[in-house]
Amino acid sequence: QVQVVESGGGLVQAGGSLRLSCAASGSIDSINAVNWYRQAPGKQRELVAGITAGGNTNYVDSVKGRFTISRDNAKNTVYLQMNSLNPEDTAVYYCNAFLVIFRREYSYWGQGTQVTVSS
């Protein structure tokens, strides 16, 4: 069974760091682009960072210089390193991975991981 699972969320003080992981498992050929989204209470889900199959990255302005997205293709895992966290980063973080299965691309979402930043 193919699935995408996020991990690494938690409670951290302002100025702290967390590293989120997005791991794909099951019978997949490869992973194309992966995006991290977040949704704070009462707000719309927003795209935070993305990485292409070739390693090109993009970030929303509010996290540039603080967050870094990376991938380990051997482990079918994408990471989101989050530094200098502030309370505005509090949200549920979701991973959206485009998986290649039997030569076709499918979009998979994880269940989300809670990040809470205390002031």
PDB file of C-alpha atoms in Angstrom:
ATOM      1  CA  GLN A   1       0.000   0.000   0.000  1.00  0.00           C
ATOM      2  CA  VAL A   2       1.423   3.332  -1.044  1.00  0.00           C
ATOM      3  CA  GLN A   3       1.363   6.055   1.562  1.00  0.00           C
ATOM      4  CA  VAL A   4       2.977   9.318   2.542  1.00  0.00           C
ATOM      5  CA  VAL A   5       3.625   9.975   6.209  1.00  0.00           C
ATOM      6  CA  GLU A   6       4.816  13.153   7.872  1.00  0.00           C
ATOM      7  CA  SER A   7       6.693  13.216  11.149  1.00  0.00           C
ATOM      8  CA  GLY A   8       8.793  15.543  13.258  1.00  0.00           C
ATOM      9  CA  GLY A   9       6.238  18.028  14.477  1.00  0.00           C
ATOM     10  CA  GLY A  10       5.980  19.131  18.062  1.00  0.00           C
ATOM     11  CA  LEU A  11       6.082  21.995  20.521  1.00  0.00           C
ATOM     12  CA  VAL A  12       9.039  24.353  20.410  1.00  0.00           C
ATOM     13  CA  GLN A  13       9.841  27.763  21.830  1.00  0.00           C
ATOM     14  CA  ALA A  14      10.209  30.790  19.607  1.00  0.00           C
ATOM     15  CA  GLY A  15      13.648  30.827  18.033  1.00  0.00           C
ATOM     16  CA  GLY A  16      13.881  27.064  18.068  1.00  0.00           C
ATOM     17  CA  SER A  17      14.119  24.526  15.277  1.00  0.00           C
ATOM     18  CA  LEU A  18      12.314  21.460  14.035  1.00  0.00           C
ATOM     19  CA  ARG A  19      12.892  19.111  11.145  1.00  0.00           C
ATOM     20  CA  LEU A  20       9.870  17.626   9.447  1.00  0.00           C
ATOM     21  CA  SER A  21      10.077  14.462   7.375  1.00  0.00           C
ATOM     22  CA  CYS A  22       7.833  13.295   4.571  1.00  0.00           C
ATOM     23  CA  ALA A  23       8.387   9.632   3.804  1.00  0.00           C
ATOM     24  CA  ALA A  24       6.827   7.725   0.943  1.00  0.00           C
ATOM     25  CA  SER A  25       6.484   3.971   1.185  1.00  0.00           C
ATOM     26  CA  GLY A  26       5.072   1.144  -0.876  1.00  0.00           C
ATOM     27  CA  SER A  27       5.587   0.099  -4.463  1.00  0.00           C
ATOM     28  CA  ILE A  28       6.657   3.356  -6.052  1.00  0.00           C
ATOM     29  CA  ASP A  29       9.013   3.928  -8.961  1.00  0.00           C
ATOM     30  CA  SER A  30      10.183   7.348  -7.869  1.00  0.00           C
ATOM     31  CA  ILE A  31       9.125  10.650  -6.389  1.00  0.00           C
ATOM     32  CA  ASN A  32       8.733  13.741  -8.508  1.00  0.00           C
ATOM     33  CA  ALA A  33       7.947  17.085  -6.906  1.00  0.00           C
ATOM     34  CA  VAL A  34       7.104  17.370  -3.232  1.00  0.00           C
ATOM     35  CA  ASN A  35       5.476  20.348  -1.580  1.00  0.00           C
ATOM     36  CA  TRP A  36       4.999  21.291   2.042  1.00  0.00           C
ATOM     37  CA  TYR A  37       1.815  23.138   2.981  1.00  0.00           C
ATOM     38  CA  ARG A  38       0.584  24.446   6.293  1.00  0.00           C
ATOM     39  CA  GLN A  39      -2.783  25.381   7.680  1.00  0.00           C
ATOM     40  CA  ALA A  40      -3.237  27.487  10.772  1.00  0.00           C
ATOM     41  CA  PRO A  41      -6.559  27.594  12.641  1.00  0.00           C
ATOM     42  CA  GLY A  42      -9.063  29.738  10.775  1.00  0.00           C
ATOM     43  CA  LYS A  43      -6.760  30.222   7.802  1.00  0.00           C
ATOM     44  CA  GLN A  44      -6.477  28.728   4.362  1.00  0.00           C
ATOM     45  CA  ARG A  45      -3.874  26.158   3.575  1.00  0.00           C
ATOM     46  CA  GLU A  46      -0.766  27.789   2.129  1.00  0.00           C
ATOM     47  CA  LEU A  47       2.180  26.480   0.177  1.00  0.00           C
ATOM     48  CA  VAL A  48       5.320  26.815   2.266  1.00  0.00           C
ATOM     49  CA  ALA A  49       8.055  25.175   0.206  1.00  0.00           C
ATOM     50  CA  GLY A  50       8.532  22.876  -2.732  1.00  0.00           C
ATOM     51  CA  ILE A  51      11.252  20.816  -4.327  1.00  0.00           C
ATOM     52  CA  THR A  52      11.334  19.342  -7.804  1.00  0.00           C
ATOM     53  CA  ALA A  53      12.686  15.975  -8.829  1.00  0.00           C
ATOM     54  CA  GLY A  54      15.848  17.732  -9.924  1.00  0.00           C
ATOM     55  CA  GLY A  55      16.290  19.502  -6.614  1.00  0.00           C
ATOM     56  CA  ASN A  56      15.086  22.988  -7.512  1.00  0.00           C
ATOM     57  CA  THR A  57      13.425  24.645  -4.549  1.00  0.00           C
ATOM     58  CA  ASN A  58      10.983  27.451  -3.883  1.00  0.00           C
ATOM     59  CA  TYR A  59       9.694  29.073  -0.710  1.00  0.00           C
ATOM     60  CA  VAL A  60       6.965  31.412   0.402  1.00  0.00           C
ATOM     61  CA  ASP A  61       8.463  34.778   1.319  1.00  0.00           C
ATOM     62  CA  SER A  62       7.647  34.452   5.007  1.00  0.00           C
ATOM     63  CA  VAL A  63       9.978  31.460   5.450  1.00  0.00           C
ATOM     64  CA  LYS A  64      12.830  32.365   3.110  1.00  0.00           C
ATOM     65  CA  GLY A  65      16.135  32.239   4.923  1.00  0.00           C
ATOM     66  CA  ARG A  66      14.631  30.227   7.791  1.00  0.00           C
ATOM     67  CA  PHE A  67      13.305  27.032   6.203  1.00  0.00           C
ATOM     68  CA  THR A  68      15.185  24.620   3.975  1.00  0.00           C
ATOM     69  CA  ILE A  69      13.607  21.833   1.941  1.00  0.00           C
ATOM     70  CA  SER A  70      15.747  18.905   0.851  1.00  0.00           C
ATOM     71  CA  ARG A  71      15.349  15.359  -0.367  1.00  0.00           C
ATOM     72  CA  ASP A  72      17.007  11.998   0.034  1.00  0.00           C
ATOM     73  CA  ASN A  73      15.935   9.945  -2.957  1.00  0.00           C
ATOM     74  CA  ALA A  74      17.524   6.773  -1.590  1.00  0.00           C
ATOM     75  CA  LYS A  75      15.203   6.994   1.414  1.00  0.00           C
ATOM     76  CA  ASN A  76      12.162   8.295  -0.507  1.00  0.00           C
ATOM     77  CA  THR A  77      12.068  11.109   1.997  1.00  0.00           C
ATOM     78  CA  VAL A  78      11.800  14.880   1.826  1.00  0.00           C
ATOM     79  CA  TYR A  79      12.747  17.088   4.751  1.00  0.00           C
ATOM     80  CA  LEU A  80      11.754  20.538   5.874  1.00  0.00           C
ATOM     81  CA  GLN A  81      14.317  22.067   8.215  1.00  0.00           C
ATOM     82  CA  MET A  82      12.704  24.915  10.097  1.00  0.00           C
ATOM     83  CA  ASN A  83      14.889  27.357  12.000  1.00  0.00           C
ATOM     84  CA  SER A  84      14.174  30.583  13.860  1.00  0.00           C
ATOM     85  CA  LEU A  85      10.599  29.520  14.384  1.00  0.00           C
ATOM     86  CA  ASN A  86       8.067  32.069  15.558  1.00  0.00           C
ATOM     87  CA  PRO A  87       4.462  31.744  16.778  1.00  0.00           C
ATOM     88  CA  GLU A  88       3.171  32.648  13.300  1.00  0.00           C
ATOM     89  CA  ASP A  89       4.615  29.338  12.075  1.00  0.00           C
ATOM     90  CA  THR A  90       2.171  27.424  14.258  1.00  0.00           C
ATOM     91  CA  ALA A  91       0.065  25.223  12.008  1.00  0.00           C
ATOM     92  CA  VAL A  92      -0.571  21.713  10.816  1.00  0.00           C
ATOM     93  CA  TYR A  93       2.027  20.937   8.175  1.00  0.00           C
ATOM     94  CA  TYR A  94       1.111  18.686   5.277  1.00  0.00           C
ATOM     95  CA  CYS A  95       3.226  16.970   2.688  1.00  0.00           C
ATOM     96  CA  ASN A  96       1.976  16.619  -0.885  1.00  0.00           C
ATOM     97  CA  ALA A  97       4.078  14.221  -2.912  1.00  0.00           C
ATOM     98  CA  PHE A  98       3.809  13.388  -6.594  1.00  0.00           C
ATOM     99  CA  LEU A  99       4.651   9.709  -6.808  1.00  0.00           C
ATOM    100  CA  VAL A 100       5.433   7.739  -9.919  1.00  0.00           C
ATOM    101  CA  ILE A 101       3.733   4.356  -9.804  1.00  0.00           C
ATOM    102  CA  PHE A 102       3.894   2.072 -12.820  1.00  0.00           C
ATOM    103  CA  ARG A 103       5.091   5.058 -14.883  1.00  0.00           C
ATOM    104  CA  ARG A 104       2.156   7.268 -13.985  1.00  0.00           C
ATOM    105  CA  GLU A 105       2.194  10.196 -11.580  1.00  0.00           C
ATOM    106  CA  TYR A 106      -0.194  10.387  -8.653  1.00  0.00           C
ATOM    107  CA  SER A 107      -0.682  13.032  -5.984  1.00  0.00           C
ATOM    108  CA  TYR A 108      -0.589  11.827  -2.414  1.00  0.00           C
ATOM    109  CA  TRP A 109      -1.177  13.761   0.792  1.00  0.00           C
ATOM    110  CA  GLY A 110       0.009  12.902   4.240  1.00  0.00           C
ATOM    111  CA  GLN A 111      -2.122  13.147   7.352  1.00  0.00           C
ATOM    112  CA  GLY A 112      -0.355  16.232   8.669  1.00  0.00           C
ATOM    113  CA  THR A 113       1.880  16.951  11.626  1.00  0.00           C
ATOM    114  CA  GLN A 114       1.250  19.653  14.204  1.00  0.00           C
ATOM    115  CA  VAL A 115       3.858  22.342  14.780  1.00  0.00           C
ATOM    116  CA  THR A 116       3.296  24.641  17.738  1.00  0.00           C
ATOM    117  CA  VAL A 117       5.628  27.522  18.499  1.00  0.00           C
ATOM    118  CA  SER A 118       5.279  29.160  21.896  1.00  0.00           C
ATOM    119  CA  SER A 119       6.275  32.753  22.538  1.00  0.00           C
TER     120      SER A 119
END
